[in-house]
PDB file of C-alpha atoms in Angstrom:
ATOM      1  CA  MET A   1      10.755 -21.135 -22.129  1.00 36.00           C
ATOM      2  CA  ASP A   2       8.057 -18.924 -23.818  1.00 42.00           C
ATOM      3  CA  GLN A   3       8.497 -16.399 -26.609  1.00 45.00           C
ATOM      4  CA  ALA A   4       8.605 -13.354 -24.255  1.00 49.00           C
ATOM      5  CA  ASN A   5      10.942 -14.950 -21.804  1.00 44.00           C
ATOM      6  CA  THR A   6      13.248 -15.689 -24.629  1.00 37.00           C
ATOM      7  CA  LEU A   7      13.015 -12.258 -26.196  1.00 45.00           C
ATOM      8  CA  ARG A   8      13.902 -10.789 -22.513  1.00 47.00           C
ATOM      9  CA  LYS A   9      16.684 -13.135 -22.298  1.00 39.00           C
ATOM     10  CA  LEU A  10      17.855 -12.244 -25.570  1.00 36.00           C
ATOM     11  CA  LEU A  11      17.751  -8.378 -25.062  1.00 44.00           C
ATOM     12  CA  GLY A  12      19.453  -8.652 -21.579  1.00 45.00           C
ATOM     13  CA  HIS A  13      16.342  -7.307 -19.777  1.00 57.00           C
ATOM     14  CA  ASN A  14      15.373  -8.655 -16.169  1.00 65.00           C
ATOM     15  CA  PRO A  15      11.625  -9.832 -15.997  1.00 69.00           C
ATOM     16  CA  PRO A  16       9.188  -7.337 -14.401  1.00 84.00           C
ATOM     17  CA  GLN A  17       8.518  -7.068 -10.822  1.00 90.00           C
ATOM     18  CA  VAL A  18       5.389  -6.139  -8.903  1.00 95.00           C
ATOM     19  CA  ALA A  19       6.130  -3.994  -5.851  1.00 95.00           C
ATOM     20  CA  PRO A  20       4.050  -4.902  -2.899  1.00 96.00           C
ATOM     21  CA  LEU A  21       2.068  -2.754  -0.682  1.00 96.00           C
ATOM     22  CA  MET A  22       1.395  -5.043   2.398  1.00 96.00           C
ATOM     23  CA  GLY A  23      -1.484  -4.166   4.514  1.00 94.00           C
ATOM     24  CA  ASP A  24      -5.004  -4.942   5.975  1.00 93.00           C
ATOM     25  CA  MET A  25      -7.238  -5.575   2.793  1.00 88.00           C
ATOM     26  CA  GLN A  26     -10.411  -5.038   4.788  1.00 85.00           C
ATOM     27  CA  GLN A  27      -9.131  -1.365   5.550  1.00 84.00           C
ATOM     28  CA  ASP A  28      -8.835   1.403   2.940  1.00 84.00           C
ATOM     29  CA  TYR A  29      -5.528   2.882   3.644  1.00 90.00           C
ATOM     30  CA  ALA A  30      -3.412   0.733   1.337  1.00 91.00           C
ATOM     31  CA  ALA A  31      -5.834   1.161  -1.421  1.00 89.00           C
ATOM     32  CA  LEU A  32      -5.674   5.004  -0.997  1.00 90.00           C
ATOM     33  CA  LEU A  33      -1.856   5.089  -0.900  1.00 93.00           C
ATOM     34  CA  ALA A  34      -1.930   2.772  -4.069  1.00 93.00           C
ATOM     35  CA  ARG A  35      -3.993   5.307  -5.830  1.00 92.00           C
ATOM     36  CA  LEU A  36      -1.862   8.224  -4.970  1.00 94.00           C
ATOM     37  CA  VAL A  37       1.264   6.269  -6.026  1.00 96.00           C
ATOM     38  CA  LEU A  38      -0.339   5.616  -9.410  1.00 96.00           C
ATOM     39  CA  GLU A  39      -1.065   9.558  -9.694  1.00 95.00           C
ATOM     40  CA  GLN A  40       2.447  10.281  -8.483  1.00 96.00           C
ATOM     41  CA  GLN A  41       4.017   8.049 -11.043  1.00 96.00           C
ATOM     42  CA  ALA A  42       2.091   9.586 -13.872  1.00 96.00           C
ATOM     43  CA  LYS A  43       3.075  13.061 -12.659  1.00 96.00           C
ATOM     44  CA  LEU A  44       6.873  11.466 -13.229  1.00 95.00           C
ATOM     45  CA  ARG A  45       5.646  10.410 -16.806  1.00 95.00           C
ATOM     46  CA  HIS A  46       5.695   6.825 -15.946  1.00 96.00           C
ATOM     47  CA  VAL A  47       2.819   4.358 -16.814  1.00 96.00           C
ATOM     48  CA  ALA A  48       1.921   2.091 -13.713  1.00 96.00           C
ATOM     49  CA  VAL A  49      -0.390  -0.835 -13.276  1.00 96.00           C
ATOM     50  CA  LEU A  50      -1.888  -1.826  -9.940  1.00 96.00           C
ATOM     51  CA  PHE A  51      -3.131  -5.287  -8.943  1.00 96.00           C
ATOM     52  CA  ASP A  52      -5.903  -4.178  -6.513  1.00 93.00           C
ATOM     53  CA  GLY A  53      -6.219  -6.644  -3.658  1.00 91.00           C
ATOM     54  CA  SER A  54      -8.230  -4.507  -1.419  1.00 87.00           C
ATOM     55  CA  LYS A  55     -11.919  -5.121  -0.493  1.00 83.00           C
ATOM     56  CA  ALA A  56     -13.422  -1.893  -1.202  1.00 74.00           C
ATOM     57  CA  GLY A  57     -11.638  -1.733  -4.660  1.00 73.00           C
ATOM     58  CA  VAL A  58      -9.991   1.346  -6.052  1.00 74.00           C
ATOM     59  CA  PRO A  59     -11.840   1.330  -9.412  1.00 63.00           C
ATOM     60  CA  SER A  60     -15.291   1.711  -7.528  1.00 61.00           C
ATOM     61  CA  ALA A  61     -13.800   4.737  -5.605  1.00 56.00           C
ATOM     62  CA  ALA A  62     -12.614   6.202  -8.703  1.00 56.00           C
ATOM     63  CA  GLY A  63     -15.899   5.922 -10.188  1.00 55.00           C
ATOM     64  CA  ALA A  64     -14.849   3.199 -12.921  1.00 60.00           C
ATOM     65  CA  PRO A  65     -17.294   0.529 -13.874  1.00 62.00           C
ATOM     66  CA  ALA A  66     -16.906  -2.970 -12.242  1.00 63.00           C
ATOM     67  CA  ARG A  67     -15.159  -5.825 -14.252  1.00 70.00           C
ATOM     68  CA  ALA A  68     -14.251  -9.378 -13.527  1.00 86.00           C
ATOM     69  CA  ASP A  69     -11.366 -10.089 -11.129  1.00 92.00           C
ATOM     70  CA  LEU A  70      -7.921 -11.663 -11.601  1.00 94.00           C
ATOM     71  CA  LEU A  71      -9.150 -14.800 -10.455  1.00 94.00           C
ATOM     72  CA  ASN A  72     -11.321 -15.037 -13.580  1.00 93.00           C
ATOM     73  CA  PHE A  73      -7.791 -14.964 -15.771  1.00 93.00           C
ATOM     74  CA  PHE A  74      -6.457 -17.848 -13.586  1.00 92.00           C
ATOM     75  CA  ASN A  75      -9.651 -19.769 -14.027  1.00 92.00           C
ATOM     76  CA  GLY A  76      -9.514 -19.300 -17.840  1.00 92.00           C
ATOM     77  CA  GLN A  77     -12.776 -17.269 -17.859  1.00 93.00           C
ATOM     78  CA  ALA A  78     -11.149 -13.868 -18.867  1.00 91.00           C
ATOM     79  CA  ASN A  79      -8.210 -12.576 -20.711  1.00 91.00           C
ATOM     80  CA  LEU A  80      -5.633 -10.687 -18.493  1.00 91.00           C
ATOM     81  CA  GLU A  81      -5.806  -7.668 -21.114  1.00 91.00           C
ATOM     82  CA  ASP A  82      -9.644  -7.412 -20.534  1.00 91.00           C
ATOM     83  CA  LEU A  83      -9.457  -6.817 -16.946  1.00 92.00           C
ATOM     84  CA  VAL A  84      -7.360  -3.608 -17.244  1.00 93.00           C
ATOM     85  CA  ILE A  85      -9.220  -0.477 -16.143  1.00 91.00           C
ATOM     86  CA  LYS A  86      -7.784   2.987 -16.993  1.00 92.00           C
ATOM     87  CA  LEU A  87      -8.246   5.501 -14.132  1.00 91.00           C
ATOM     88  CA  ALA A  88      -6.491   8.412 -15.807  1.00 93.00           C
ATOM     89  CA  ASP A  89      -3.556   8.830 -18.320  1.00 95.00           C
ATOM     90  CA  GLY A  90      -0.854   6.606 -17.311  1.00 95.00           C
ATOM     91  CA  GLN A  91      -2.827   5.049 -14.267  1.00 95.00           C
ATOM     92  CA  PHE A  92      -4.371   1.618 -14.573  1.00 95.00           C
ATOM     93  CA  VAL A  93      -5.921  -0.953 -12.123  1.00 94.00           C
ATOM     94  CA  VAL A  94      -6.738  -4.682 -12.301  1.00 94.00           C
ATOM     95  CA  PRO A  95      -9.422  -5.713  -9.869  1.00 93.00           C
ATOM     96  CA  ALA A  96      -7.593  -8.715  -8.122  1.00 93.00           C
ATOM     97  CA  ASN A  97      -9.104  -9.168  -4.493  1.00 92.00           C
ATOM     98  CA  LEU A  98     -10.096 -12.651  -5.212  1.00 93.00           C
ATOM     99  CA  GLY A  99      -7.348 -13.584  -7.599  1.00 94.00           C
ATOM    100  CA  LEU A 100      -4.793 -12.304  -5.089  1.00 95.00           C
ATOM    101  CA  GLN A 101      -6.203 -14.097  -2.291  1.00 93.00           C
ATOM    102  CA  ALA A 102      -5.919 -17.316  -4.448  1.00 94.00           C
ATOM    103  CA  LEU A 103      -2.453 -16.488  -5.199  1.00 95.00           C
ATOM    104  CA  THR A 104      -1.480 -15.989  -1.628  1.00 94.00           C
ATOM    105  CA  GLN A 105      -2.548 -19.750  -1.025  1.00 94.00           C
ATOM    106  CA  ARG A 106      -0.743 -20.808  -4.255  1.00 93.00           C
ATOM    107  CA  PRO A 107       2.330 -18.384  -4.331  1.00 92.00           C
ATOM    108  CA  ALA A 108       4.062 -20.506  -7.171  1.00 89.00           C
ATOM    109  CA  TRP A 109       1.483 -19.069  -9.476  1.00 88.00           C
ATOM    110  CA  ALA A 110       3.255 -15.702  -9.103  1.00 91.00           C
ATOM    111  CA  GLY A 111       5.314 -16.816 -12.240  1.00 91.00           C
ATOM    112  CA  ALA A 112       2.466 -17.339 -14.148  1.00 90.00           C
ATOM    113  CA  LEU A 113       1.312 -13.719 -13.505  1.00 92.00           C
ATOM    114  CA  LEU A 114       4.750 -12.122 -14.243  1.00 92.00           C
ATOM    115  CA  GLY A 115       4.851 -14.253 -17.289  1.00 91.00           C
ATOM    116  CA  ASN A 116       1.740 -12.708 -18.843  1.00 91.00           C
ATOM    117  CA  LEU A 117       2.471  -9.055 -17.922  1.00 92.00           C
ATOM    118  CA  HIS A 118       3.508  -8.704 -21.487  1.00 89.00           C
ATOM    119  CA  ARG A 119      -0.229  -9.294 -22.632  1.00 88.00           C
ATOM    120  CA  LEU A 120      -1.305  -5.990 -20.905  1.00 92.00           C
ATOM    121  CA  PRO A 121      -2.539  -3.487 -23.282  1.00 92.00           C
ATOM    122  CA  VAL A 122      -0.268  -0.859 -21.896  1.00 92.00           C
ATOM    123  CA  SER A 123       3.421  -0.666 -21.736  1.00 92.00           C
ATOM    124  CA  ALA A 124       3.876  -0.227 -18.098  1.00 93.00           C
ATOM    125  CA  ASP A 125       6.886   1.201 -16.392  1.00 93.00           C
ATOM    126  CA  ARG A 126       5.858   0.091 -12.771  1.00 94.00           C
ATOM    127  CA  PHE A 127       3.791  -2.493 -11.196  1.00 96.00           C
ATOM    128  CA  TYR A 128       2.153  -2.665  -7.962  1.00 96.00           C
ATOM    129  CA  ALA A 129      -0.081  -4.930  -5.744  1.00 96.00           C
ATOM    130  CA  THR A 130      -1.799  -4.438  -2.618  1.00 96.00           C
ATOM    131  CA  LEU A 131      -1.499  -7.617  -0.518  1.00 96.00           C
ATOM    132  CA  PRO A 132      -2.233  -8.889   3.077  1.00 95.00           C
ATOM    133  CA  TYR A 133       0.460  -9.056   5.517  1.00 96.00           C
ATOM    134  CA  GLU A 134       0.333 -12.940   5.458  1.00 95.00           C
ATOM    135  CA  ALA A 135       1.118 -13.018   1.707  1.00 95.00           C
ATOM    136  CA  VAL A 136       4.843 -12.788   2.242  1.00 95.00           C
ATOM    137  CA  PRO A 137       5.635 -15.891  -0.073  1.00 95.00           C
ATOM    138  CA  LEU A 138       3.772 -14.257  -2.922  1.00 95.00           C
ATOM    139  CA  ALA A 139       5.114 -10.903  -2.378  1.00 95.00           C
ATOM    140  CA  HIS A 140       8.539 -12.417  -2.653  1.00 94.00           C
ATOM    141  CA  GLY A 141       7.619 -14.232  -5.957  1.00 93.00           C
ATOM    142  CA  LEU A 142       6.498 -10.896  -7.400  1.00 94.00           C
ATOM    143  CA  ALA A 143       9.090  -8.521  -6.079  1.00 91.00           C
ATOM    144  CA  GLY A 144      12.077 -10.512  -5.095  1.00 83.00           C
ATOM    145  CA  GLN A 145      14.340  -8.015  -3.078  1.00 77.00           C
ATOM    146  CA  GLN A 146      12.712  -4.811  -4.481  1.00 82.00           C
ATOM    147  CA  GLU A 147      11.548  -2.401  -1.968  1.00 89.00           C
ATOM    148  CA  TRP A 148       8.575  -3.575   0.134  1.00 95.00           C
ATOM    149  CA  HIS A 149       5.928  -1.118   1.680  1.00 96.00           C
ATOM    150  CA  TRP A 150       4.195  -2.003   4.980  1.00 97.00           C
ATOM    151  CA  VAL A 151       0.858   0.011   5.848  1.00 97.00           C
ATOM    152  CA  VAL A 152       0.489  -0.520   9.613  1.00 97.00           C
ATOM    153  CA  HIS A 153      -2.353   0.529  11.737  1.00 96.00           C
ATOM    154  CA  PRO A 154      -2.230   1.421  15.595  1.00 96.00           C
ATOM    155  CA  THR A 155      -4.198  -1.629  16.729  1.00 95.00           C
ATOM    156  CA  ALA A 156      -2.698  -4.756  18.357  1.00 96.00           C
ATOM    157  CA  SER A 157      -3.984  -6.922  15.337  1.00 96.00           C
ATOM    158  CA  SER A 158      -2.335  -4.891  12.710  1.00 96.00           C
ATOM    159  CA  VAL A 159       0.968  -4.522  14.498  1.00 97.00           C
ATOM    160  CA  THR A 160       1.054  -8.364  15.426  1.00 97.00           C
ATOM    161  CA  ARG A 161       0.245  -9.448  11.739  1.00 97.00           C
ATOM    162  CA  ALA A 162       2.781  -6.927  10.326  1.00 97.00           C
ATOM    163  CA  PHE A 163       5.500  -8.018  12.896  1.00 97.00           C
ATOM    164  CA  GLN A 164       4.785 -11.688  11.796  1.00 96.00           C
ATOM    165  CA  GLY A 165       4.686 -10.943   8.214  1.00 96.00           C
ATOM    166  CA  LEU A 166       8.197  -9.042   8.601  1.00 96.00           C
ATOM    167  CA  ARG A 167       9.818 -11.617  10.657  1.00 95.00           C
ATOM    168  CA  SER A 168       8.843 -14.325   8.103  1.00 94.00           C
ATOM    169  CA  THR A 169      10.749 -12.332   5.307  1.00 93.00           C
ATOM    170  CA  LYS A 170      13.998 -12.941   7.030  1.00 88.00           C
ATOM    171  CA  GLN A 171      13.829 -16.596   5.906  1.00 87.00           C
ATOM    172  CA  LEU A 172      13.689 -15.391   2.193  1.00 86.00           C
ATOM    173  CA  SER A 173      16.368 -12.614   2.625  1.00 84.00           C
ATOM    174  CA  LYS A 174      17.682 -10.288   4.960  1.00 80.00           C
ATOM    175  CA  ASN A 175      18.501  -7.832   2.324  1.00 83.00           C
ATOM    176  CA  ILE A 176      14.888  -6.971   1.238  1.00 89.00           C
ATOM    177  CA  ARG A 177      14.500  -3.131   1.947  1.00 91.00           C
ATOM    178  CA  HIS A 178      11.254  -2.598   4.103  1.00 94.00           C
ATOM    179  CA  ARG A 179       9.409   0.892   4.306  1.00 95.00           C
ATOM    180  CA  VAL A 180       6.538   1.461   6.822  1.00 97.00           C
ATOM    181  CA  ILE A 181       3.699   3.720   6.712  1.00 97.00           C
ATOM    182  CA  VAL A 182       1.590   4.068   9.786  1.00 97.00           C
ATOM    183  CA  ALA A 183      -2.139   4.556   8.867  1.00 95.00           C
ATOM    184  CA  GLY A 184      -5.414   5.435  11.069  1.00 93.00           C
ATOM    185  CA  VAL A 185      -3.419   7.513  13.727  1.00 94.00           C
ATOM    186  CA  LYS A 186      -4.430  10.393  15.813  1.00 93.00           C
ATOM    187  CA  ASN A 187      -1.352  12.390  15.345  1.00 94.00           C
ATOM    188  CA  ALA A 188       2.484  11.994  14.414  1.00 95.00           C
ATOM    189  CA  HIS A 189       3.321  10.989  17.877  1.00 96.00           C
ATOM    190  CA  GLU A 190       1.095   7.792  17.876  1.00 97.00           C
ATOM    191  CA  ALA A 191       2.811   7.175  14.506  1.00 97.00           C
ATOM    192  CA  ASP A 192       6.158   7.460  15.922  1.00 97.00           C
ATOM    193  CA  ASP A 193       5.181   5.022  18.678  1.00 97.00           C
ATOM    194  CA  VAL A 194       3.838   2.486  16.423  1.00 97.00           C
ATOM    195  CA  PHE A 195       7.210   2.689  14.135  1.00 97.00           C
ATOM    196  CA  ALA A 196       9.482   2.552  17.118  1.00 97.00           C
ATOM    197  CA  ASN A 197       8.044  -0.528  18.495  1.00 96.00           C
ATOM    198  CA  LEU A 198       8.358  -2.160  15.082  1.00 96.00           C
ATOM    199  CA  LEU A 199      11.654  -1.085  14.467  1.00 96.00           C
ATOM    200  CA  GLU A 200      13.079  -2.217  17.868  1.00 95.00           C
ATOM    201  CA  SER A 201      11.398  -5.578  17.664  1.00 95.00           C
ATOM    202  CA  THR A 202      12.452  -6.395  14.172  1.00 94.00           C
ATOM    203  CA  SER A 203      15.983  -5.006  14.404  1.00 90.00           C
ATOM    204  CA  GLN A 204      17.759  -8.387  14.398  1.00 89.00           C
ATOM    205  CA  PHE A 205      16.177  -9.745  11.463  1.00 90.00           C
ATOM    206  CA  PHE A 206      17.372  -7.429   8.649  1.00 88.00           C
ATOM    207  CA  ALA A 207      20.662  -6.283   7.318  1.00 83.00           C
ATOM    208  CA  GLN A 208      19.049  -2.878   6.716  1.00 87.00           C
ATOM    209  CA  PRO A 209      16.747  -1.416   9.549  1.00 91.00           C
ATOM    210  CA  LEU A 210      13.055  -0.682   8.572  1.00 94.00           C
ATOM    211  CA  GLN A 211      12.656   2.909   7.102  1.00 95.00           C
ATOM    212  CA  TYR A 212       9.757   5.147   8.014  1.00 96.00           C
ATOM    213  CA  ALA A 213       7.862   6.747   5.168  1.00 95.00           C
ATOM    214  CA  GLY A 214       5.094   8.693   6.974  1.00 95.00           C
ATOM    215  CA  HIS A 215       1.809   8.549   8.500  1.00 96.00           C
ATOM    216  CA  LEU A 216      -1.943   8.993   7.407  1.00 94.00           C
ATOM    217  CA  PRO A 217      -4.533  10.311   9.659  1.00 93.00           C
ATOM    218  CA  ALA A 218      -7.435   8.357  10.745  1.00 89.00           C
ATOM    219  CA  MET A 219     -10.478   8.036   8.434  1.00 82.00           C
ATOM    220  CA  ALA A 220     -13.787   8.722   9.906  1.00 76.00           C
ATOM    221  CA  PRO A 221     -15.811   5.657  10.369  1.00 71.00           C
ATOM    222  CA  GLY A 222     -17.950   4.680   7.092  1.00 67.00           C
ATOM    223  CA  LEU A 223     -15.940   7.005   5.076  1.00 64.00           C
ATOM    224  CA  ARG A 224     -15.396   5.715   1.356  1.00 67.00           C
ATOM    225  CA  LEU A 225     -12.101   6.286  -0.555  1.00 66.00           C
ATOM    226  CA  SER A 226     -13.743   8.660  -2.692  1.00 65.00           C
ATOM    227  CA  GLN A 227     -14.846  10.985   0.039  1.00 72.00           C
ATOM    228  CA  VAL A 228     -11.468  11.417   1.893  1.00 77.00           C
ATOM    229  CA  GLY A 229     -10.630  14.938   2.696  1.00 81.00           C
ATOM    230  CA  ARG A 230      -7.785  17.423   1.701  1.00 86.00           C
ATOM    231  CA  ASP A 231      -5.726  16.487   4.930  1.00 88.00           C
ATOM    232  CA  MET A 232      -5.693  13.033   4.081  1.00 89.00           C
ATOM    233  CA  LEU A 233      -4.808  13.510   0.249  1.00 90.00           C
ATOM    234  CA  ALA A 234      -2.135  15.785   1.468  1.00 92.00           C
ATOM    235  CA  ALA A 235      -0.614  13.266   3.575  1.00 93.00           C
ATOM    236  CA  GLY A 236      -1.030  10.450   1.151  1.00 93.00           C
ATOM    237  CA  ARG A 237       0.593  12.551  -1.679  1.00 94.00           C
ATOM    238  CA  ARG A 238       3.465  13.323   0.562  1.00 95.00           C
ATOM    239  CA  ILE A 239       4.094   9.572   1.196  1.00 95.00           C
ATOM    240  CA  ALA A 240       3.730   8.824  -2.562  1.00 95.00           C
ATOM    241  CA  ARG A 241       6.216  11.287  -3.390  1.00 95.00           C
ATOM    242  CA  ALA A 242       8.642   9.740  -1.202  1.00 92.00           C
ATOM    243  CA  LEU A 243       7.950   6.148  -2.186  1.00 91.00           C
ATOM    244  CA  CYS A 244       8.341   7.096  -5.905  1.00 92.00           C
ATOM    245  CA  SER A 245      11.614   9.085  -5.108  1.00 85.00           C
ATOM    246  CA  ALA A 246      13.124   5.930  -3.487  1.00 70.00           C
ATOM    247  CA  ASP A 247      11.934   3.879  -6.335  1.00 68.00           C
ATOM    248  CA  GLU A 248      13.661   6.285  -8.876  1.00 60.00           C
ATOM    249  CA  HIS A 249      16.991   5.994  -6.934  1.00 49.00           C
ATOM    250  CA  ALA A 250      16.728   2.229  -6.566  1.00 52.00           C
ATOM    251  CA  LEU A 251      16.132   1.670 -10.171  1.00 48.00           C
ATOM    252  CA  ALA A 252      18.862   4.193 -11.391  1.00 45.00           C
TER     253      ALA A 252
END
């Protein structure tokens, strides 16, 4: 047992957990929502770190300089503390698209990441990771039964992948709390239809039914994260407030 784990055991602290935001890493919606969750946590005077698995990358959207990926840490080419990018006060990101892809294939490595969080140059209150729908074993290794968030789009591919991911979690635990955000919709009615279908098809899997956390309007094709409009930001911030409020109650 390493020194950090020994200290946690002596102090009676649980090891840190990383809350997953499951989604399509080729799309920007999960990354946008994660960015706004960091912003909301900062408003609550919490320090939050995101392991960013998105292809577009939260740091590039925020105008931050590019750095090595989490994969470089696992390959022994970089220190974890050197990968952290400060976006604003209390808001930090670790570029992790390649690293989280590797961890998805080797979910047993989740413990290595959790065991090194004490090396980060910031004392964080919350940790998040954007992960593909298929990374259920990794998400469980990082978060356990902490609340999971699913960003689902109104397409057959996204709904099918999300359903398959949700169904596979029942083999891990029926007590995981799942919240669904429907992103890329024309209106609230379309979002309601997507959620209702998922709710009905997964109702037998869980002790607690899926919870609806809101919807995000569709982005214009080719629009970058840094170019989203006020309506998108307003919708995203409402969802971020709801997720952070639920997080506060869960940890109370």
